[in-house]
Amino acid sequence: MTEGTGHARILGLGAGSLALAIWADLLFYGKAPGISYPLFLLSVYGVFWWQARENGRVSFHRRHAFSLGMSLPILLLAFTFLFFSNSLFHIVNFLLVPFLFIVQTILLTERNRKKWYTLGFLGDLIEIALLYTLRHIRVPFGGIKEWIKSRVDQKKYGVVKKIATGIGVSLPILFVVLSLLSQADGVFGFFLGEIPRLFWETVSVETVFRLFLIGALALGMFAYFFTLVGKWEPFAEVPVPQQEEKPIVWDGVVLVTMLTIMNVVYIAFTAVQISYLFTGEKMLLPEGMTYAEYAKNGFNELVMVTLINFFILITTMHFASRAKHGVYRVIQVLLSLLTVCTGFMLFSAYFRLSLYEAAYGYTYSRLLGHAFMLYLLVVFLIGLLKIWRNGFSLIKYYAIVGLVAYVVINYINIDAIIVKNNLARYAETGNIDLDYHMRLSDDAYPYLLALTNDPQMGERVKEKLQNRLEEEREAEWNWQSFNLSTYLAMKKVEEAIGN
């Protein structure tokens, strides 16, 4: 790369970063994210691919299949700002999408030294996304300096540099002198004070703040993109004397004893679960305890025990001694039994929560609890495979399954599920918490319209929907915040209540 070409690419990257920053200001400043979020992400992708290809930092190889495939969940999460109105997921996705984008771009440009599914990648991530980005913030200033220097006569450049130095040195002195002179002469101080007023009448505080945000965002994006596609030298590594490290190994006999005791307890617990929960023998419950209370009690404790078992599973597989093949085989069998018992615990907790929902209704926390237990079940199944096959990384598959599960949770429309299930429960029991349902996102409103014809609460539902419709009408409309879910929901509400 020649010097001229290098300057041209730096200027191109600077122009692209500045354009993105201005575009971000137009899309997001003072506006709720909606269609603006996926639009901005697509723009960022455009600048990244343009600069990566220009600088020869990315190519399409088979080894990039995973990092390229990350585009699908990233885009799906970004488009939730258009398709859904769940504020909880919006908050998480607003932060998660940039994180995933950073991980993806680091992998695509192969700036990392460690595999993404190893703990060492976390160090690469911090070093690249933070340390190198901070280091490269000075690059555009140096580029502008060199560009000016190459186009101005050296003597004139030297004079201009000296003048700028003189101005910089005089500013603190001038500040003190002007302060003293304004106190010495009231008229002079009056005219001096008029200068800031005239400035702020011409340029508002908001304008200055927005320009500052644009500049900071442009600088940050330039520094990060340059870290990915530009030429940089690694940080000097401090030499550390090599010491022979002995791996930590847990004695096999100790592990066999511990796992045997725990499995005996878990097998007994599983037997109790089968007799009380799965056979439905309500007459065997302790005196004074209802079936719903039994279903509720212990749910959190079961989840905690499941997490403890997960910790035992991971640490045992990592630290267990493999010196004695027979003892390690016993450990594998006991870990498998532990995993099976944990599966029963998860099923028990899932069943308990289902019974509790049938008695008291469906909420965010309860449905998310269901989803979390299903995820834990998949995690333990992967762990069971790992027990007998030591050739793959748990972190890798846990991360993939976790990301897929989170995307699915975003797209199943949890608000609609809550309303549908509670409406079915209302038809059976006559009980429903209307105030809770009206606090749900706009995703739920089309399904709540079924209650407008209810003789008991139809008028309350219409009143609350009318209030929400008025709020939407009075809100200042801007295309950047357009949300398809809200638009369709309000359209259906308007048609249903006839206003």
Short mmCIF file of C-alpha atoms in Angstrom, two decimals:
data_model
loop_
_atom_site.label_atom_id
_atom_site.label_comp_id
_atom_site.label_asym_id
_atom_site.label_seq_id
_atom_site.Cartn_x
_atom_site.Cartn_y
_atom_site.Cartn_z
CA MET A 1 0.00 0.00 0.00
CA THR A 2 1.51 3.32 -1.10
CA GLU A 3 1.48 6.36 1.14
CA GLY A 4 -1.03 8.15 -1.09
CA THR A 5 -3.31 5.14 -1.20
CA GLY A 6 -3.08 4.79 2.57
CA HIS A 7 -4.09 8.43 3.10
CA ALA A 8 -6.95 8.03 0.64
CA ARG A 9 -8.28 4.98 2.47
CA ILE A 10 -8.02 6.72 5.83
CA LEU A 11 -9.96 9.65 4.39
CA GLY A 12 -12.52 7.23 2.94
CA LEU A 13 -12.93 5.50 6.28
CA GLY A 14 -13.22 8.89 7.98
CA ALA A 15 -15.90 10.01 5.54
CA GLY A 16 -17.82 6.76 6.00
CA SER A 17 -17.63 7.02 9.80
CA LEU A 18 -18.77 10.62 9.76
CA ALA A 19 -21.67 9.74 7.46
CA LEU A 20 -22.70 6.94 9.84
CA ALA A 21 -22.55 9.30 12.82
CA ILE A 22 -24.74 11.89 11.07
CA TRP A 23 -27.12 9.11 10.00
CA ALA A 24 -27.28 7.88 13.63
CA ASP A 25 -28.13 11.40 14.82
CA LEU A 26 -30.95 11.61 12.29
CA LEU A 27 -32.27 8.18 13.23
CA PHE A 28 -31.97 8.13 17.01
CA TYR A 29 -31.62 11.57 18.60
CA GLY A 30 -34.80 12.31 20.53
CA LYS A 31 -36.61 9.35 18.96
CA ALA A 32 -37.52 5.89 20.17
CA PRO A 33 -35.80 3.15 18.16
CA GLY A 34 -38.02 1.44 15.63
CA ILE A 35 -37.29 0.79 11.98
CA SER A 36 -34.30 3.05 12.56
CA TYR A 37 -32.37 0.31 14.38
CA PRO A 38 -32.19 -2.27 11.55
CA LEU A 39 -31.63 0.55 9.03
CA PHE A 40 -28.62 1.79 10.98
CA LEU A 41 -27.25 -1.74 11.43
CA LEU A 42 -27.47 -2.37 7.68
CA SER A 43 -25.63 0.92 7.09
CA VAL A 44 -22.88 -0.10 9.52
CA TYR A 45 -22.58 -3.43 7.72
CA GLY A 46 -22.27 -1.55 4.44
CA VAL A 47 -19.36 0.58 5.65
CA PHE A 48 -17.66 -2.41 7.26
CA TRP A 49 -17.81 -4.56 4.11
CA TRP A 50 -16.72 -1.65 1.93
CA GLN A 51 -13.66 -0.92 4.05
CA ALA A 52 -12.83 -4.59 4.71
CA ARG A 53 -12.81 -5.39 0.99
CA GLU A 54 -10.94 -2.17 0.13
CA ASN A 55 -8.18 -3.06 2.57
CA GLY A 56 -8.14 -6.77 1.78
CA ARG A 57 -9.03 -7.74 5.35
CA VAL A 58 -11.88 -10.15 4.61
CA SER A 59 -12.51 -12.96 2.18
CA PHE A 60 -15.05 -15.72 1.84
CA HIS A 61 -13.59 -18.99 3.07
CA ARG A 62 -15.06 -22.08 4.62
CA ARG A 63 -13.46 -21.17 7.93
CA HIS A 64 -15.62 -18.04 7.99
CA ALA A 65 -18.89 -20.01 7.82
CA PHE A 66 -19.71 -19.51 11.50
CA SER A 67 -18.84 -15.81 11.60
CA LEU A 68 -20.82 -15.17 8.41
CA GLY A 69 -23.71 -17.17 9.83
CA MET A 70 -23.82 -14.82 12.83
CA SER A 71 -25.40 -12.25 10.52
CA LEU A 72 -28.72 -14.11 10.72
CA PRO A 73 -29.28 -13.86 14.51
CA ILE A 74 -27.85 -10.34 14.56
CA LEU A 75 -30.28 -9.15 11.88
CA LEU A 76 -33.19 -11.03 13.45
CA LEU A 77 -32.56 -9.35 16.80
CA ALA A 78 -32.22 -5.95 15.11
CA PHE A 79 -35.55 -6.38 13.31
CA THR A 80 -37.36 -7.01 16.62
CA PHE A 81 -37.41 -3.21 16.91
CA LEU A 82 -39.67 -3.21 13.86
CA PHE A 83 -41.72 -6.37 14.36
CA PHE A 84 -42.36 -6.31 18.14
CA SER A 85 -42.88 -3.74 20.88
CA ASN A 86 -41.63 -5.65 23.93
CA SER A 87 -39.55 -3.07 25.82
CA LEU A 88 -37.69 -5.68 27.90
CA PHE A 89 -36.26 -7.41 24.84
CA HIS A 90 -35.62 -4.04 23.17
CA ILE A 91 -33.37 -2.97 26.03
CA VAL A 92 -31.40 -6.22 25.92
CA ASN A 93 -31.18 -6.26 22.12
CA PHE A 94 -30.05 -2.63 21.97
CA LEU A 95 -26.87 -3.74 23.80
CA LEU A 96 -26.58 -7.33 22.57
CA VAL A 97 -26.62 -6.57 18.83
CA PRO A 98 -23.53 -4.28 18.95
CA PHE A 99 -21.71 -6.86 21.08
CA LEU A 100 -22.46 -9.65 18.60
CA PHE A 101 -21.47 -7.36 15.72
CA ILE A 102 -18.11 -6.67 17.37
CA VAL A 103 -17.51 -10.40 17.90
CA GLN A 104 -18.47 -11.16 14.30
CA THR A 105 -16.29 -8.47 12.72
CA ILE A 106 -13.28 -9.48 14.81
CA LEU A 107 -13.70 -13.07 13.61
CA LEU A 108 -14.24 -12.06 9.97
CA THR A 109 -11.09 -9.91 9.89
CA GLU A 110 -9.19 -12.56 11.86
CA ARG A 111 -7.79 -10.08 14.35
CA ASN A 112 -8.23 -12.59 17.19
CA ARG A 113 -5.49 -14.95 18.31
CA LYS A 114 -7.69 -17.33 20.30
CA LYS A 115 -10.69 -19.37 19.17
CA TRP A 116 -13.98 -17.65 19.91
CA TYR A 117 -15.18 -20.53 22.08
CA THR A 118 -12.20 -20.35 24.45
CA LEU A 119 -11.81 -18.12 27.49
CA GLY A 120 -8.73 -16.56 25.86
CA PHE A 121 -11.01 -14.93 23.28
CA LEU A 122 -12.40 -12.69 26.02
CA GLY A 123 -8.93 -11.18 26.39
CA ASP A 124 -8.71 -10.71 22.61
CA LEU A 125 -12.11 -9.03 22.64
CA ILE A 126 -11.11 -6.55 25.34
CA GLU A 127 -7.74 -5.86 23.73
CA ILE A 128 -9.15 -5.29 20.23
CA ALA A 129 -12.45 -3.55 21.01
CA LEU A 130 -11.09 -1.32 23.78
CA LEU A 131 -7.30 -0.98 23.89
CA TYR A 132 -6.61 -0.85 20.15
CA THR A 133 -9.68 1.28 19.51
CA LEU A 134 -8.52 3.82 22.10
CA ARG A 135 -5.03 3.77 20.63
CA HIS A 136 -6.34 4.44 17.10
CA ILE A 137 -8.46 7.44 18.07
CA ARG A 138 -5.40 9.60 17.27
CA VAL A 139 -5.09 8.19 13.72
CA PRO A 140 -7.52 10.61 12.00
CA PHE A 141 -5.80 13.61 13.60
CA GLY A 142 -2.45 12.35 12.41
CA GLY A 143 -3.92 11.70 8.96
CA ILE A 144 -5.32 15.23 8.72
CA LYS A 145 -1.99 16.62 9.85
CA GLU A 146 -0.08 14.64 7.22
CA TRP A 147 -2.61 15.55 4.54
CA ILE A 148 -2.26 19.26 5.31
CA LYS A 149 1.50 18.95 5.55
CA SER A 150 1.75 17.30 2.13
CA ARG A 151 -0.27 20.06 0.46
CA VAL A 152 1.24 23.13 2.10
CA ASP A 153 4.67 24.62 1.59
CA GLN A 154 6.96 23.40 4.41
CA LYS A 155 8.00 26.92 5.40
CA LYS A 156 4.39 28.07 5.57
CA TYR A 157 3.47 24.91 7.47
CA GLY A 158 6.20 25.63 10.01
CA VAL A 159 4.96 29.21 10.45
CA VAL A 160 1.34 28.05 10.86
CA LYS A 161 2.44 25.47 13.42
CA LYS A 162 4.30 28.14 15.42
CA ILE A 163 1.29 30.48 15.27
CA ALA A 164 -0.99 27.69 16.53
CA THR A 165 1.46 26.98 19.35
CA GLY A 166 1.49 30.67 20.29
CA ILE A 167 -2.31 30.76 20.38
CA GLY A 168 -2.40 27.68 22.59
CA VAL A 169 0.13 29.16 25.03
CA SER A 170 -1.67 32.53 25.17
CA LEU A 171 -5.14 31.15 25.86
CA PRO A 172 -4.75 30.46 29.62
CA ILE A 173 -2.99 33.82 30.10
CA LEU A 174 -5.68 35.57 28.06
CA PHE A 175 -8.40 33.98 30.20
CA VAL A 176 -6.88 35.41 33.41
CA VAL A 177 -6.25 38.83 31.87
CA LEU A 178 -9.76 39.17 30.45
CA SER A 179 -11.22 38.18 33.80
CA LEU A 180 -9.22 40.90 35.57
CA LEU A 181 -10.01 43.55 32.94
CA SER A 182 -13.74 42.83 33.02
CA GLN A 183 -13.68 43.36 36.80
CA ALA A 184 -11.66 46.54 36.45
CA ASP A 185 -13.99 48.12 33.89
CA GLY A 186 -17.73 47.43 34.04
CA VAL A 187 -18.41 48.62 30.46
CA PHE A 188 -15.66 46.38 29.07
CA GLY A 189 -17.02 43.49 31.15
CA PHE A 190 -20.54 44.12 29.81
CA PHE A 191 -19.45 43.93 26.17
CA LEU A 192 -17.28 40.93 26.91
CA GLY A 193 -20.28 39.15 28.44
CA GLU A 194 -22.39 39.89 25.37
CA ILE A 195 -20.19 37.71 23.18
CA PRO A 196 -21.33 34.36 24.69
CA ARG A 197 -24.96 35.52 24.64
CA LEU A 198 -24.78 36.36 20.94
CA PHE A 199 -23.13 33.02 20.26
CA TRP A 200 -25.82 31.01 22.08
CA GLU A 201 -28.55 33.01 20.34
CA THR A 202 -27.07 31.89 17.03
CA VAL A 203 -26.14 28.35 18.05
CA SER A 204 -28.26 26.47 20.63
CA VAL A 205 -26.88 24.28 23.38
CA GLU A 206 -28.68 21.32 21.81
CA THR A 207 -26.91 21.91 18.49
CA VAL A 208 -23.51 21.96 20.16
CA PHE A 209 -24.37 18.80 22.11
CA ARG A 210 -25.53 16.99 18.98
CA LEU A 211 -22.40 18.01 17.11
CA PHE A 212 -20.34 16.70 19.99
CA LEU A 213 -22.20 13.37 19.90
CA ILE A 214 -21.74 13.13 16.14
CA GLY A 215 -18.02 13.83 16.45
CA ALA A 216 -17.54 11.35 19.30
CA LEU A 217 -19.49 8.60 17.52
CA ALA A 218 -17.65 9.20 14.23
CA LEU A 219 -14.30 9.09 16.02
CA GLY A 220 -15.21 5.92 17.90
CA MET A 221 -16.44 4.10 14.78
CA PHE A 222 -13.39 5.22 12.80
CA ALA A 223 -11.05 3.95 15.51
CA TYR A 224 -12.82 0.59 15.73
CA PHE A 225 -13.02 0.06 11.96
CA PHE A 226 -9.38 1.07 11.61
CA THR A 227 -8.53 -1.51 14.27
CA LEU A 228 -10.19 -4.11 12.06
CA VAL A 229 -8.96 -3.09 8.62
CA GLY A 230 -5.95 -0.81 9.15
CA LYS A 231 -2.31 -1.55 9.72
CA TRP A 232 -1.34 -1.75 13.38
CA GLU A 233 1.36 -3.19 15.51
CA PRO A 234 0.59 -5.52 18.42
CA PHE A 235 1.19 -4.33 21.95
CA ALA A 236 4.58 -5.26 23.30
CA GLU A 237 4.23 -8.27 25.54
CA VAL A 238 5.95 -8.14 28.90
CA PRO A 239 8.22 -11.19 29.16
CA VAL A 240 7.08 -13.52 31.90
CA PRO A 241 9.42 -16.21 33.18
CA GLN A 242 8.11 -19.61 32.22
CA GLN A 243 7.19 -21.74 35.17
CA GLU A 244 6.21 -25.33 34.99
CA GLU A 245 2.58 -25.50 35.96
CA LYS A 246 1.14 -28.66 37.37
CA PRO A 247 -2.46 -29.20 36.30
CA ILE A 248 -5.04 -29.29 39.06
CA VAL A 249 -6.44 -32.81 39.33
CA TRP A 250 -9.12 -34.07 41.67
CA ASP A 251 -8.69 -37.53 43.08
CA GLY A 252 -10.96 -40.08 41.42
CA VAL A 253 -11.87 -41.95 44.61
CA VAL A 254 -12.98 -38.73 46.31
CA LEU A 255 -15.15 -37.82 43.30
CA VAL A 256 -16.71 -41.30 43.15
CA THR A 257 -17.62 -41.09 46.83
CA MET A 258 -19.11 -37.60 46.52
CA LEU A 259 -21.07 -38.38 43.35
CA THR A 260 -22.39 -41.65 44.81
CA ILE A 261 -23.77 -39.90 47.90
CA MET A 262 -25.39 -37.15 45.83
CA ASN A 263 -26.92 -39.60 43.37
CA VAL A 264 -28.46 -41.64 46.21
CA VAL A 265 -30.15 -38.46 47.47
CA TYR A 266 -31.28 -37.47 43.98
CA ILE A 267 -32.69 -40.93 43.23
CA ALA A 268 -34.74 -40.77 46.44
CA PHE A 269 -35.94 -37.28 45.54
CA THR A 270 -36.90 -38.45 42.04
CA ALA A 271 -38.95 -41.28 43.53
CA VAL A 272 -40.85 -38.76 45.67
CA GLN A 273 -41.50 -36.59 42.63
CA ILE A 274 -42.94 -39.52 40.72
CA SER A 275 -45.28 -40.44 43.60
CA TYR A 276 -46.51 -36.91 44.34
CA LEU A 277 -46.43 -34.99 41.09
CA PHE A 278 -46.47 -37.31 38.13
CA THR A 279 -49.06 -39.76 39.45
CA GLY A 280 -51.23 -36.96 40.81
CA GLU A 281 -51.98 -38.66 44.15
CA LYS A 282 -53.25 -35.57 45.93
CA MET A 283 -54.34 -37.53 48.98
CA LEU A 284 -50.71 -38.19 49.87
CA LEU A 285 -49.91 -34.51 50.33
CA PRO A 286 -49.03 -33.25 53.83
CA GLU A 287 -52.02 -32.09 55.85
CA GLY A 288 -53.04 -28.48 55.23
CA MET A 289 -51.12 -28.16 51.93
CA THR A 290 -53.03 -27.57 48.70
CA TYR A 291 -51.86 -28.94 45.39
CA ALA A 292 -51.17 -25.42 44.06
CA GLU A 293 -49.10 -24.60 47.14
CA TYR A 294 -47.12 -27.81 46.71
CA ALA A 295 -46.54 -26.90 43.08
CA LYS A 296 -45.27 -23.45 44.05
CA ASN A 297 -43.08 -24.50 46.98
CA GLY A 298 -39.59 -25.52 46.04
CA PHE A 299 -39.55 -24.28 42.44
CA ASN A 300 -36.73 -21.79 43.05
CA GLU A 301 -34.87 -24.32 45.15
CA LEU A 302 -35.08 -26.92 42.38
CA VAL A 303 -33.66 -24.47 39.87
CA MET A 304 -30.81 -23.63 42.27
CA VAL A 305 -30.03 -27.33 42.77
CA THR A 306 -30.02 -27.72 38.98
CA LEU A 307 -27.48 -24.93 38.66
CA ILE A 308 -25.35 -26.49 41.42
CA ASN A 309 -25.46 -29.80 39.55
CA PHE A 310 -24.41 -28.00 36.38
CA PHE A 311 -21.41 -26.57 38.23
CA ILE A 312 -20.54 -30.04 39.56
CA LEU A 313 -20.84 -31.51 36.07
CA ILE A 314 -18.56 -28.91 34.45
CA THR A 315 -15.88 -28.88 37.15
CA THR A 316 -15.77 -32.67 37.50
CA MET A 317 -15.31 -33.18 33.76
CA HIS A 318 -12.53 -30.60 33.76
CA PHE A 319 -10.60 -31.59 36.89
CA ALA A 320 -11.29 -35.32 37.27
CA SER A 321 -8.19 -37.49 37.19
CA ARG A 322 -7.98 -39.80 34.19
CA ALA A 323 -4.94 -41.68 35.46
CA LYS A 324 -7.00 -44.74 36.40
CA HIS A 325 -9.24 -45.72 33.51
CA GLY A 326 -11.57 -47.85 35.61
CA VAL A 327 -12.16 -45.15 38.23
CA TYR A 328 -12.78 -42.52 35.56
CA ARG A 329 -15.29 -44.85 33.86
CA VAL A 330 -17.20 -45.03 37.15
CA ILE A 331 -17.11 -41.22 37.35
CA GLN A 332 -18.59 -41.05 33.83
CA VAL A 333 -21.42 -43.39 34.85
CA LEU A 334 -22.12 -41.39 38.03
CA LEU A 335 -22.09 -38.09 36.11
CA SER A 336 -24.53 -39.56 33.61
CA LEU A 337 -26.80 -40.63 36.47
CA LEU A 338 -26.49 -37.14 37.97
CA THR A 339 -27.52 -35.67 34.63
CA VAL A 340 -30.55 -37.97 34.35
CA CYS A 341 -31.66 -37.11 37.90
CA THR A 342 -31.22 -33.43 37.12
CA GLY A 343 -33.46 -33.94 34.09
CA PHE A 344 -36.16 -35.26 36.43
CA MET A 345 -35.68 -32.21 38.65
CA LEU A 346 -36.11 -29.91 35.67
CA PHE A 347 -39.22 -31.78 34.63
CA SER A 348 -40.53 -31.56 38.18
CA ALA A 349 -39.85 -27.81 38.34
CA TYR A 350 -41.44 -27.34 34.91
CA PHE A 351 -44.50 -29.34 35.98
CA ARG A 352 -44.78 -27.43 39.26
CA LEU A 353 -44.67 -24.11 37.42
CA SER A 354 -47.34 -25.30 34.98
CA LEU A 355 -49.61 -26.22 37.88
CA TYR A 356 -48.98 -22.86 39.52
CA GLU A 357 -49.78 -21.04 36.28
CA ALA A 358 -53.02 -22.97 35.97
CA ALA A 359 -53.95 -21.77 39.48
CA TYR A 360 -52.69 -18.17 39.37
CA GLY A 361 -52.21 -17.24 35.71
CA TYR A 362 -49.40 -16.63 33.24
CA THR A 363 -46.80 -13.85 33.50
CA TYR A 364 -43.48 -12.86 31.96
CA SER A 365 -41.42 -14.34 34.77
CA ARG A 366 -43.27 -17.66 34.71
CA LEU A 367 -43.04 -18.13 30.96
CA LEU A 368 -39.41 -17.09 30.94
CA GLY A 369 -38.90 -19.62 33.73
CA HIS A 370 -40.31 -22.30 31.43
CA ALA A 371 -37.96 -21.22 28.64
CA PHE A 372 -34.96 -21.18 30.98
CA MET A 373 -35.67 -24.72 32.16
CA LEU A 374 -35.95 -25.98 28.59
CA TYR A 375 -32.63 -24.32 27.86
CA LEU A 376 -31.07 -25.97 30.92
CA LEU A 377 -32.39 -29.33 29.73
CA VAL A 378 -30.63 -28.89 26.38
CA VAL A 379 -27.50 -27.76 28.22
CA PHE A 380 -27.49 -30.93 30.31
CA LEU A 381 -28.04 -33.09 27.23
CA ILE A 382 -24.98 -31.49 25.66
CA GLY A 383 -23.15 -32.09 28.93
CA LEU A 384 -24.21 -35.74 28.84
CA LEU A 385 -22.69 -36.04 25.38
CA LYS A 386 -19.52 -34.34 26.62
CA ILE A 387 -19.17 -36.90 29.44
CA TRP A 388 -18.63 -39.69 26.94
CA ARG A 389 -17.04 -37.69 24.13
CA ASN A 390 -14.23 -35.37 25.10
CA GLY A 391 -13.55 -34.02 21.63
CA PHE A 392 -15.68 -30.88 21.51
CA SER A 393 -15.94 -27.59 23.36
CA LEU A 394 -18.86 -27.06 25.73
CA ILE A 395 -18.54 -23.28 25.53
CA LYS A 396 -18.93 -23.40 21.76
CA TYR A 397 -22.18 -25.35 21.76
CA TYR A 398 -23.56 -23.62 24.84
CA ALA A 399 -23.04 -20.23 23.17
CA ILE A 400 -24.70 -21.37 19.94
CA VAL A 401 -27.67 -22.94 21.72
CA GLY A 402 -28.01 -19.90 23.98
CA LEU A 403 -28.06 -17.46 21.05
CA VAL A 404 -30.55 -19.57 19.10
CA ALA A 405 -32.77 -19.89 22.18
CA TYR A 406 -32.70 -16.14 22.80
CA VAL A 407 -33.65 -15.36 19.19
CA VAL A 408 -36.53 -17.84 19.41
CA ILE A 409 -37.75 -16.20 22.64
CA ASN A 410 -37.78 -12.85 20.85
CA TYR A 411 -39.91 -14.18 18.00
CA ILE A 412 -42.51 -16.35 19.77
CA ASN A 413 -44.35 -13.18 20.91
CA ILE A 414 -44.43 -13.87 24.63
CA ASP A 415 -47.06 -11.14 25.23
CA ALA A 416 -49.48 -12.92 22.90
CA ILE A 417 -48.84 -16.25 24.65
CA ILE A 418 -49.58 -14.67 28.04
CA VAL A 419 -52.89 -13.21 26.84
CA LYS A 420 -54.03 -16.35 24.99
CA ASN A 421 -53.37 -18.63 27.95
CA ASN A 422 -54.92 -16.27 30.49
CA LEU A 423 -58.01 -15.81 28.30
CA ALA A 424 -58.40 -19.59 28.18
CA ARG A 425 -57.98 -19.69 31.95
CA TYR A 426 -60.53 -16.85 32.30
CA ALA A 427 -63.06 -18.86 30.32
CA GLU A 428 -62.65 -21.73 32.80
CA THR A 429 -62.27 -19.88 36.12
CA GLY A 430 -63.65 -16.39 35.56
CA ASN A 431 -60.46 -14.84 36.98
CA ILE A 432 -58.12 -12.48 35.13
CA ASP A 433 -55.87 -9.59 36.14
CA LEU A 434 -56.89 -6.97 33.61
CA ASP A 435 -54.53 -4.29 34.95
CA TYR A 436 -51.55 -6.59 34.43
CA HIS A 437 -52.57 -7.32 30.86
CA MET A 438 -52.99 -3.66 30.01
CA ARG A 439 -49.40 -3.08 31.12
CA LEU A 440 -48.14 -5.52 28.50
CA SER A 441 -46.66 -4.26 25.24
CA ASP A 442 -48.68 -3.42 22.14
CA ASP A 443 -48.04 -6.99 20.94
CA ALA A 444 -50.79 -8.10 23.35
CA TYR A 445 -53.52 -5.64 22.37
CA PRO A 446 -54.94 -7.43 19.30
CA TYR A 447 -55.61 -10.47 21.50
CA LEU A 448 -57.15 -8.40 24.31
CA LEU A 449 -59.82 -7.23 21.87
CA ALA A 450 -61.59 -10.53 22.58
CA LEU A 451 -62.56 -9.07 25.97
CA THR A 452 -64.38 -6.05 24.52
CA ASN A 453 -67.55 -8.13 24.18
CA ASP A 454 -67.29 -9.55 27.69
CA PRO A 455 -70.31 -8.48 29.78
CA GLN A 456 -68.27 -8.07 32.99
CA MET A 457 -65.21 -6.13 31.83
CA GLY A 458 -65.88 -5.21 28.22
CA GLU A 459 -66.35 -1.51 29.04
CA ARG A 460 -63.14 -1.37 31.14
CA VAL A 461 -61.18 -2.94 28.31
CA LYS A 462 -62.61 -0.51 25.77
CA GLU A 463 -61.78 2.43 28.03
CA LYS A 464 -58.18 1.34 28.52
CA LEU A 465 -57.70 0.60 24.82
CA GLN A 466 -59.22 3.97 23.97
CA ASN A 467 -56.74 5.69 26.30
CA ARG A 468 -53.84 3.86 24.67
CA LEU A 469 -55.13 4.81 21.22
CA GLU A 470 -55.36 8.48 22.24
CA GLU A 471 -51.78 8.35 23.53
CA GLU A 472 -50.61 7.02 20.19
CA ARG A 473 -52.55 9.68 18.28
CA GLU A 474 -51.16 12.51 20.42
CA ALA A 475 -47.58 11.26 20.22
CA GLU A 476 -45.34 13.12 17.79
CA TRP A 477 -45.02 10.86 14.76
CA ASN A 478 -41.65 10.23 13.13
CA TRP A 479 -40.80 7.58 10.60
CA GLN A 480 -37.62 6.58 12.46
CA SER A 481 -39.64 5.17 15.36
CA PHE A 482 -42.09 3.28 13.15
CA ASN A 483 -42.96 -0.08 14.71
CA LEU A 484 -45.02 -2.59 12.74
CA SER A 485 -46.44 -4.21 15.88
CA THR A 486 -47.71 -0.91 17.28
CA TYR A 487 -49.08 0.18 13.91
CA LEU A 488 -51.08 -3.04 13.38
CA ALA A 489 -52.23 -3.15 17.01
CA MET A 490 -53.54 0.42 16.97
CA LYS A 491 -55.21 -0.17 13.61
CA LYS A 492 -57.08 -3.21 15.00
CA VAL A 493 -57.99 -1.33 18.19
CA GLU A 494 -59.34 1.59 16.16
CA GLU A 495 -61.45 -0.75 14.02
CA ALA A 496 -62.75 -2.65 17.05
CA ILE A 497 -63.82 0.25 19.26
CA GLY A 498 -65.15 2.30 16.33
CA ASN A 499 -63.34 5.60 17.03
#
